[in-house]
Coordinates of N, CA and C in Angstrom, one line a residue:
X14 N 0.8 -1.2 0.0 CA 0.0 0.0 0.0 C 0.9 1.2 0.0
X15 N 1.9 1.2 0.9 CA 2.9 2.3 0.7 C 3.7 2.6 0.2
X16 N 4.0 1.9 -1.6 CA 5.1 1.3 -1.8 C 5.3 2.8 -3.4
X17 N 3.9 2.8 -3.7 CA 3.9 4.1 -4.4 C 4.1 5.3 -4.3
X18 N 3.6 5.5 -2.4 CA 3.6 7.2 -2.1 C 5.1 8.0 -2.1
X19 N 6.0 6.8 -2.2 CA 6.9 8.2 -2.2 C 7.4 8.8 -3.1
X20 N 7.1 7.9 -4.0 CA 7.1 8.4 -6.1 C 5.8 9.3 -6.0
X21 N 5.1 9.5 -5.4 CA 4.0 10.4 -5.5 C 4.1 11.8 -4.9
X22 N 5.0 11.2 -3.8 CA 5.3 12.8 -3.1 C 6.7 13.2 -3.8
X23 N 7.3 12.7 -4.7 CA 8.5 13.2 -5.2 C 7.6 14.0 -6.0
X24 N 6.9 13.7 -6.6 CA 6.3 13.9 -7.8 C 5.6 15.4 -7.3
X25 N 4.8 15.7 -6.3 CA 4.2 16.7 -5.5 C 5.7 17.4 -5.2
X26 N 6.7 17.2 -4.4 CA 7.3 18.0 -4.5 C 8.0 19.1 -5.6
X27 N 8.1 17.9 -6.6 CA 9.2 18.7 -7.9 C 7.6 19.4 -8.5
X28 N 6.9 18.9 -8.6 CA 5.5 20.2 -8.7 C 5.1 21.6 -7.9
X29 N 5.4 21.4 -7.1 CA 5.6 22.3 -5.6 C 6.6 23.4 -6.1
X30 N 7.9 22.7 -6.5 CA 8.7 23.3 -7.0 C 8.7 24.5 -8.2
X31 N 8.0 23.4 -9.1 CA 7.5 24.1 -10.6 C 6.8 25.4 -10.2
X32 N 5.6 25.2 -9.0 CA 4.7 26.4 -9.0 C 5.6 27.8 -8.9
X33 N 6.3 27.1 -7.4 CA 7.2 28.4 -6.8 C 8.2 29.3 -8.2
X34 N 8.2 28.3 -9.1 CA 8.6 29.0 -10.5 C 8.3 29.7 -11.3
X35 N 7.2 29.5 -11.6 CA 6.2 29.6 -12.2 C 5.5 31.1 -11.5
X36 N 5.4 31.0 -10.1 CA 5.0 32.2 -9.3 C 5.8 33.4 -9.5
X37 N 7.6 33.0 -9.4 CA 8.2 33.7 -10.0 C 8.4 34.3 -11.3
X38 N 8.5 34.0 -12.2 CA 8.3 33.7 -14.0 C 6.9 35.0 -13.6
X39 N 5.9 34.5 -12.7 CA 4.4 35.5 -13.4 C 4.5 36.7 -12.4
X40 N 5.4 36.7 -11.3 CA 6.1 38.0 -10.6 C 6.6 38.7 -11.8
X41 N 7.6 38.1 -12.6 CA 8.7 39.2 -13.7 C 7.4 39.1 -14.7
X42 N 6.9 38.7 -15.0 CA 5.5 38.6 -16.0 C 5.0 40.3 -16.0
X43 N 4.6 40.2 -14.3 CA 3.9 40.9 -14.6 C 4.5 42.3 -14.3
X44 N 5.4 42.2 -14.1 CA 6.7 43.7 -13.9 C 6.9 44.3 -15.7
X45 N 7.2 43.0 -16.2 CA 7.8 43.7 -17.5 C 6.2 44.2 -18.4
X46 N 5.3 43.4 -18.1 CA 3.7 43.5 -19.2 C 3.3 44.8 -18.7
X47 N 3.2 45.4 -17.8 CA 2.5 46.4 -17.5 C 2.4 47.6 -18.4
X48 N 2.9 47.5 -19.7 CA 2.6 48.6 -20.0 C 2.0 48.6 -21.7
X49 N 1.9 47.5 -22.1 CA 1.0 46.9 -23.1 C -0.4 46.4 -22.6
X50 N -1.7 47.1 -22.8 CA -2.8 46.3 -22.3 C -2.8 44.7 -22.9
X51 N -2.9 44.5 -24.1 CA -3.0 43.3 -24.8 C -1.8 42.0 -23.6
X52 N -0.8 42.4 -23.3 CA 0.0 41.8 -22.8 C -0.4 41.4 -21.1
X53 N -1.2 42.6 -20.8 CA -1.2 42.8 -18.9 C -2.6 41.9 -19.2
X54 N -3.3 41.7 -20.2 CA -4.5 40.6 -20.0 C -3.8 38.9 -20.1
X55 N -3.3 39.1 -21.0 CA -2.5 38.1 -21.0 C -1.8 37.1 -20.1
X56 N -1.0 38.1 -19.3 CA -0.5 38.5 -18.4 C -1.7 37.3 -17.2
X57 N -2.4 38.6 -17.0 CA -3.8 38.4 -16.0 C -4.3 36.6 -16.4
X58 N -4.4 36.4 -17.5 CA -4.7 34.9 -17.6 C -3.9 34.1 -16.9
X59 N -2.8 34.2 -17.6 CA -1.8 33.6 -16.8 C -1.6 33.3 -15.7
X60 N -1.6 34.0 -15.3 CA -1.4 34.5 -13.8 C -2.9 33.6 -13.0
X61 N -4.0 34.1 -13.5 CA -5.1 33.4 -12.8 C -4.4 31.8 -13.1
X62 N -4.4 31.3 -14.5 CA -4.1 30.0 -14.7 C -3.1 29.3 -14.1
X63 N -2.2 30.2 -13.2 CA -0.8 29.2 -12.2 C -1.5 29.3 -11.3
X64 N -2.2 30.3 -10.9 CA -3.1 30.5 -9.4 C -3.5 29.6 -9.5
X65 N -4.6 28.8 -10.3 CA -5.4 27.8 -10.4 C -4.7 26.3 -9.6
X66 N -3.5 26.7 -10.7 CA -2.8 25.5 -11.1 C -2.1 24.9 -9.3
X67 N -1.7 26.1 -8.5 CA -1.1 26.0 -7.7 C -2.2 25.7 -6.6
X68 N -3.4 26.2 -6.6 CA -4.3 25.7 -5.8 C -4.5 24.4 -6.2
X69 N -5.0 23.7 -7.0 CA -5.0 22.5 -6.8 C -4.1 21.9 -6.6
X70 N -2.6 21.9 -7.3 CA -1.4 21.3 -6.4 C -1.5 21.1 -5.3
X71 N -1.4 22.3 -4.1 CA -1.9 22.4 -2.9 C -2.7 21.5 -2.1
X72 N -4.3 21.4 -3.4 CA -5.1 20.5 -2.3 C -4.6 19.2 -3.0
X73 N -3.9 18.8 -3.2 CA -3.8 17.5 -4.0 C -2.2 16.9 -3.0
X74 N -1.2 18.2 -2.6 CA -0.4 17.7 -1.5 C -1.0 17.7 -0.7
X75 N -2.1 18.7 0.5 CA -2.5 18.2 1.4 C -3.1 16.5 1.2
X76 N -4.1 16.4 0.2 CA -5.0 15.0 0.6 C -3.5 13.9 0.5
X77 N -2.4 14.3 0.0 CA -1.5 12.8 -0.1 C -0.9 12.8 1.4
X78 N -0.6 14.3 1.7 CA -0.4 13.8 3.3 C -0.9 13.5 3.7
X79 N -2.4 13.8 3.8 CA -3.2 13.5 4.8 C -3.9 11.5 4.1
X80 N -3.0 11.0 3.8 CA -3.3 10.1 3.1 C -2.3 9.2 3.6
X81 N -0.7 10.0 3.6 CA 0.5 9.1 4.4 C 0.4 9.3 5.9
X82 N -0.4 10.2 6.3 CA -0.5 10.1 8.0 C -1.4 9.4 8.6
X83 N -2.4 8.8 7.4 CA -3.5 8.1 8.0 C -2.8 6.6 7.3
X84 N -2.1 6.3 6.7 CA -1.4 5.1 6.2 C -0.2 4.8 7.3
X85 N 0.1 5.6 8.0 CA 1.3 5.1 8.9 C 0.3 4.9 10.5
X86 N -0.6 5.8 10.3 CA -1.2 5.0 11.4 C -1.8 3.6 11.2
X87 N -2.5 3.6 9.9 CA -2.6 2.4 10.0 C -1.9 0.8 10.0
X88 N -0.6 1.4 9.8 CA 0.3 0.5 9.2 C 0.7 0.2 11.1
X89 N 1.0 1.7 11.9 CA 1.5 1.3 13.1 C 0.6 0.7 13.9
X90 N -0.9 1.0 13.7 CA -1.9 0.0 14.7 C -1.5 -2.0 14.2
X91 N -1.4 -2.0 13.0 CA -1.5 -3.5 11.8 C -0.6 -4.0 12.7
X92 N 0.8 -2.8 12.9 CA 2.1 -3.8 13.3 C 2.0 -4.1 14.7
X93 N 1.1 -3.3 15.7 CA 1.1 -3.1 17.1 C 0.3 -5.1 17.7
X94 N -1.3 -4.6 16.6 CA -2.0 -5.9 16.5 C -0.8 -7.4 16.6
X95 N -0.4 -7.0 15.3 CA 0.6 -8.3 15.7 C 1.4 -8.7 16.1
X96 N 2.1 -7.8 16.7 CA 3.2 -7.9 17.9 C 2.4 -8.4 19.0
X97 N 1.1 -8.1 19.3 CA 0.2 -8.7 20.3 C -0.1 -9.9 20.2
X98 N -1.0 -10.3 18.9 CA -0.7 -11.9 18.7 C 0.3 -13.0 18.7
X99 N 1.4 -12.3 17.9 CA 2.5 -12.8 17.6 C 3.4 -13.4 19.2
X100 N 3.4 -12.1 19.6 CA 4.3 -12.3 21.0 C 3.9 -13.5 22.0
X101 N 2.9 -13.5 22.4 CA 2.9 -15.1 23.0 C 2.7 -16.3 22.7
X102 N 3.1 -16.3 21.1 CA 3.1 -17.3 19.8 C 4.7 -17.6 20.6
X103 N 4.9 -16.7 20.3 CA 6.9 -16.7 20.1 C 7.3 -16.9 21.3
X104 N 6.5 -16.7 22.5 CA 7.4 -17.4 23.5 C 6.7 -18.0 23.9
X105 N 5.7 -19.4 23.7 CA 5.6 -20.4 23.7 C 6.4 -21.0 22.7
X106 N 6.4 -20.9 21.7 CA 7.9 -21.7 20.6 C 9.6 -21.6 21.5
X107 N 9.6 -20.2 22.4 CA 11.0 -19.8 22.5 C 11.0 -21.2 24.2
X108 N 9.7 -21.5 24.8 CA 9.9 -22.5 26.1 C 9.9 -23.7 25.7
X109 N 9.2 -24.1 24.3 CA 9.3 -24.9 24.0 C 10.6 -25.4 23.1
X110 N 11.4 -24.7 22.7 CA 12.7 -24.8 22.2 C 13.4 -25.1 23.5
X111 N 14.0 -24.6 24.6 CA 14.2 -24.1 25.6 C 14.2 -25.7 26.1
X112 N 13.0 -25.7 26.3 CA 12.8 -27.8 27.0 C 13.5 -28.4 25.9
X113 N 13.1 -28.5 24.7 CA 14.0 -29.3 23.9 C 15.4 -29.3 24.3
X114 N 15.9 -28.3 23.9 CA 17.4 -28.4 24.8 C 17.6 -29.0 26.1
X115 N 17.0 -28.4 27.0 CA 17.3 -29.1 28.2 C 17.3 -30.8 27.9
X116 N 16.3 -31.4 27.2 CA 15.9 -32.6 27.6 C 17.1 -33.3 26.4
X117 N 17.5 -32.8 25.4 CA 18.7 -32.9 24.2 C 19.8 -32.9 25.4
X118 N 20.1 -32.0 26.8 CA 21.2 -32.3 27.2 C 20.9 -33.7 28.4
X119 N 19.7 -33.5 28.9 CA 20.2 -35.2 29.0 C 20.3 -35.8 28.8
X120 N 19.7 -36.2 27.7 CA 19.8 -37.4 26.7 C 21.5 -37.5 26.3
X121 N 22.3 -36.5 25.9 CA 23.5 -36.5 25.7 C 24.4 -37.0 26.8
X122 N 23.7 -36.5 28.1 CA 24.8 -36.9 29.9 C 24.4 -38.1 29.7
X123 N 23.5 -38.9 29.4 CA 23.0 -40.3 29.6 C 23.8 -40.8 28.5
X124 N 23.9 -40.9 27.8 CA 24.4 -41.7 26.7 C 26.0 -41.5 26.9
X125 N 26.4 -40.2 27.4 CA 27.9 -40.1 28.0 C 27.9 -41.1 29.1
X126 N 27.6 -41.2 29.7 CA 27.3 -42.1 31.2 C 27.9 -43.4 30.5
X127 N 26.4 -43.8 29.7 CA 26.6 -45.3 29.0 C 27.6 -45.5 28.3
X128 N 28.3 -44.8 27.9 CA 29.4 -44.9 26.5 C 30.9 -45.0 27.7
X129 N 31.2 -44.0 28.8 CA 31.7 -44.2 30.0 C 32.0 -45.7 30.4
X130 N 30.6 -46.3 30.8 CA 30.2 -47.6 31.6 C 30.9 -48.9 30.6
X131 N 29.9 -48.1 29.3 CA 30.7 -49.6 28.6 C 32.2 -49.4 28.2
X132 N 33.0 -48.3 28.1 CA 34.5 -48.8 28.2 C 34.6 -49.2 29.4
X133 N 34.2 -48.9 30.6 CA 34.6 -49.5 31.7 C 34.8 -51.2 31.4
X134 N 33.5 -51.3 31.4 CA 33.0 -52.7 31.2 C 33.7 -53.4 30.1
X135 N 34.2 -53.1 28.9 CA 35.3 -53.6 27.9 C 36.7 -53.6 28.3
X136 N 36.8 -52.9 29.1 CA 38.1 -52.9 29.5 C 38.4 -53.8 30.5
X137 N 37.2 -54.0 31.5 CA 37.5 -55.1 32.6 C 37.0 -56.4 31.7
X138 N 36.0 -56.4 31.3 CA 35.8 -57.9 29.9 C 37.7 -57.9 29.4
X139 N 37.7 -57.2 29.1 CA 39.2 -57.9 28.1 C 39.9 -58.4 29.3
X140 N 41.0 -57.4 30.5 CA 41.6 -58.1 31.4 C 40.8 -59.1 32.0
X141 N 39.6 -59.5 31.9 CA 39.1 -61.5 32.9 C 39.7 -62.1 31.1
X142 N 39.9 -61.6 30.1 CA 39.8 -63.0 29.1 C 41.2 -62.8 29.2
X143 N 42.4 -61.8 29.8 CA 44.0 -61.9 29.4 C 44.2 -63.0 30.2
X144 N 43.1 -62.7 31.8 CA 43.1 -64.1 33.1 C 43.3 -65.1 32.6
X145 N 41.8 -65.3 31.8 CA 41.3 -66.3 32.0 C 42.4 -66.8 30.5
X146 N 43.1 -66.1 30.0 CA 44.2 -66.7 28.8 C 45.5 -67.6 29.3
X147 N 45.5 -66.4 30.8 CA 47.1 -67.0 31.7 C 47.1 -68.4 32.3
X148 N 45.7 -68.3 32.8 CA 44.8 -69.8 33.4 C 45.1 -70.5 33.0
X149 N 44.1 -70.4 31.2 CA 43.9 -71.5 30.4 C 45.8 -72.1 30.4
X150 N 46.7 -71.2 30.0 CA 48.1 -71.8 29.7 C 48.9 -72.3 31.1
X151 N 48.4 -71.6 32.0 CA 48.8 -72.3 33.3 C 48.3 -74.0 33.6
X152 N 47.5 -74.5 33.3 CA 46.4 -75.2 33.5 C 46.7 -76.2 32.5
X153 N 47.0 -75.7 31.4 CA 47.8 -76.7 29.9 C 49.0 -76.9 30.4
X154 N 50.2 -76.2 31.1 CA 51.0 -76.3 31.6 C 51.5 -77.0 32.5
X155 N 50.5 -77.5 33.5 CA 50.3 -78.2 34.6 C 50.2 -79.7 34.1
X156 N 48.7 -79.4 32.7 CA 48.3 -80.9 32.6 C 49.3 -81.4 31.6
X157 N 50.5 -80.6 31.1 CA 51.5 -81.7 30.2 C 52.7 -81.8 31.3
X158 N 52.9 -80.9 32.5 CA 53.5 -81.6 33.6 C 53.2 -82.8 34.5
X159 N 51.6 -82.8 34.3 CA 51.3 -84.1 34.6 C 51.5 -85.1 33.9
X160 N 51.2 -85.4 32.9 CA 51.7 -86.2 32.0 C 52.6 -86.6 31.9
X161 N 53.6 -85.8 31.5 CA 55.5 -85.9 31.8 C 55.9 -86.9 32.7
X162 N 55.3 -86.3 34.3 CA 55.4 -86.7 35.2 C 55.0 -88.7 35.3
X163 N 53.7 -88.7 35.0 CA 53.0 -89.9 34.7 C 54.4 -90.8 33.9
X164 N 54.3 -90.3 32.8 CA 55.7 -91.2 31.9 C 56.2 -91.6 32.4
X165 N 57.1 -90.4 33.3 CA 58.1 -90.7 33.9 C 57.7 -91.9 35.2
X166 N 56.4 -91.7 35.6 CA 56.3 -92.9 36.9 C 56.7 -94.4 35.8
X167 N 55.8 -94.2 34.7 CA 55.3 -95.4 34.2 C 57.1 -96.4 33.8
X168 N 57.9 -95.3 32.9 CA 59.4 -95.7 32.8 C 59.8 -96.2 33.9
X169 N 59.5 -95.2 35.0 CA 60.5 -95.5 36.7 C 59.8 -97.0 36.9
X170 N 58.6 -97.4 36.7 CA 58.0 -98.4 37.3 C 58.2 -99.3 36.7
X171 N 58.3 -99.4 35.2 CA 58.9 -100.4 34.6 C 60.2 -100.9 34.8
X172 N 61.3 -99.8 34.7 CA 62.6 -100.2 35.3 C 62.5 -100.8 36.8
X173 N 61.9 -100.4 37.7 CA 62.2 -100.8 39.1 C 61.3 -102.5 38.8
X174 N 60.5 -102.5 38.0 CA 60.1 -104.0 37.5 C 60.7 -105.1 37.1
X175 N 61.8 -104.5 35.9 CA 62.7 -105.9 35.5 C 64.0 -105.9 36.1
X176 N 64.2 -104.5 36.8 CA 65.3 -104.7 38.2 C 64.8 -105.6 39.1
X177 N 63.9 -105.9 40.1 CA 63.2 -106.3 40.7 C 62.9 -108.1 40.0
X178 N 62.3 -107.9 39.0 CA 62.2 -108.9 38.4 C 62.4 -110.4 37.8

């Protein structure tokens, strides 16, 4: 709606302008005509015809002001309205953003927690399986020293047999 008035009031001004010209122009008009009748009627037309001209300029700048004064009111009541509506739109979205985060940062401390727990828990899993590795070879270790050992009874016991024998 307001996108034309100020091409309009440029337009009233450099008109505005023209008159004040023109007022002048029919000032020296009528200095130099005064002494030819045919000219000072002339003159007199003239003269009435910028008078004219400048009156309706006149009312034609007042109705455009009075046209941008009643357009910025209405534009500042339009904008006031919806700052009224608007505003407790916006901070219900801004508490509701607000909780989102909050509840985004626990979710992030909990999953830190978990991610924490389970290295924990990988790390003690691996050292029971290096254990349970040293065991197992302790335990293989033992049972081929048992064995060894066995042989060895079984040789000893054979020998002390056909010594004996």
């Amino acid at each position: 709606v307001l996108d034309g008035m100020p091409e309009e009031l440029s337009n009233l001004a450099a008109a505005q302008a023209e008159q004040v010209v023109r007022q002048h122009l029919l000032e020296h008009s009528e200095q130099k005509g005064s002494g030819a009748i045919e000219d000072g009627a002339r003159l007199r037309r003239q003269m009435a015809k910028l008078e004219a001209d400048m009156f309706v300029e006149n009312k034609l700048l007042k109705k455009f002001e009075a046209q941008r004064v009643h357009l910025d009111d209405e534009h500042d009541g339009i904008s006031e309205k919806l700052k009224a509506m608007m505003g407790p739109r916006i901070t219900l979205h801004q508490r509701r953003v607000q909780r989102e985060k909050s509840a985004l940062e626990k979710v992030q401390q909990e999953a830190n927690r978990w991610e924490d727990m389970f290295k924990k828990s990988k790390a003690g899993a691996l050292e029971l399986l290096k254990e349970r590795k040293q065991h197992k070879n302790n335990l293989q270790a033992a049972h081929d020293a048992v064995v060894a050992a066995e042989k060895q009874e079984e040789v000893a016991r054979t020998e002390f047999e056909d010594v004996r024998g």
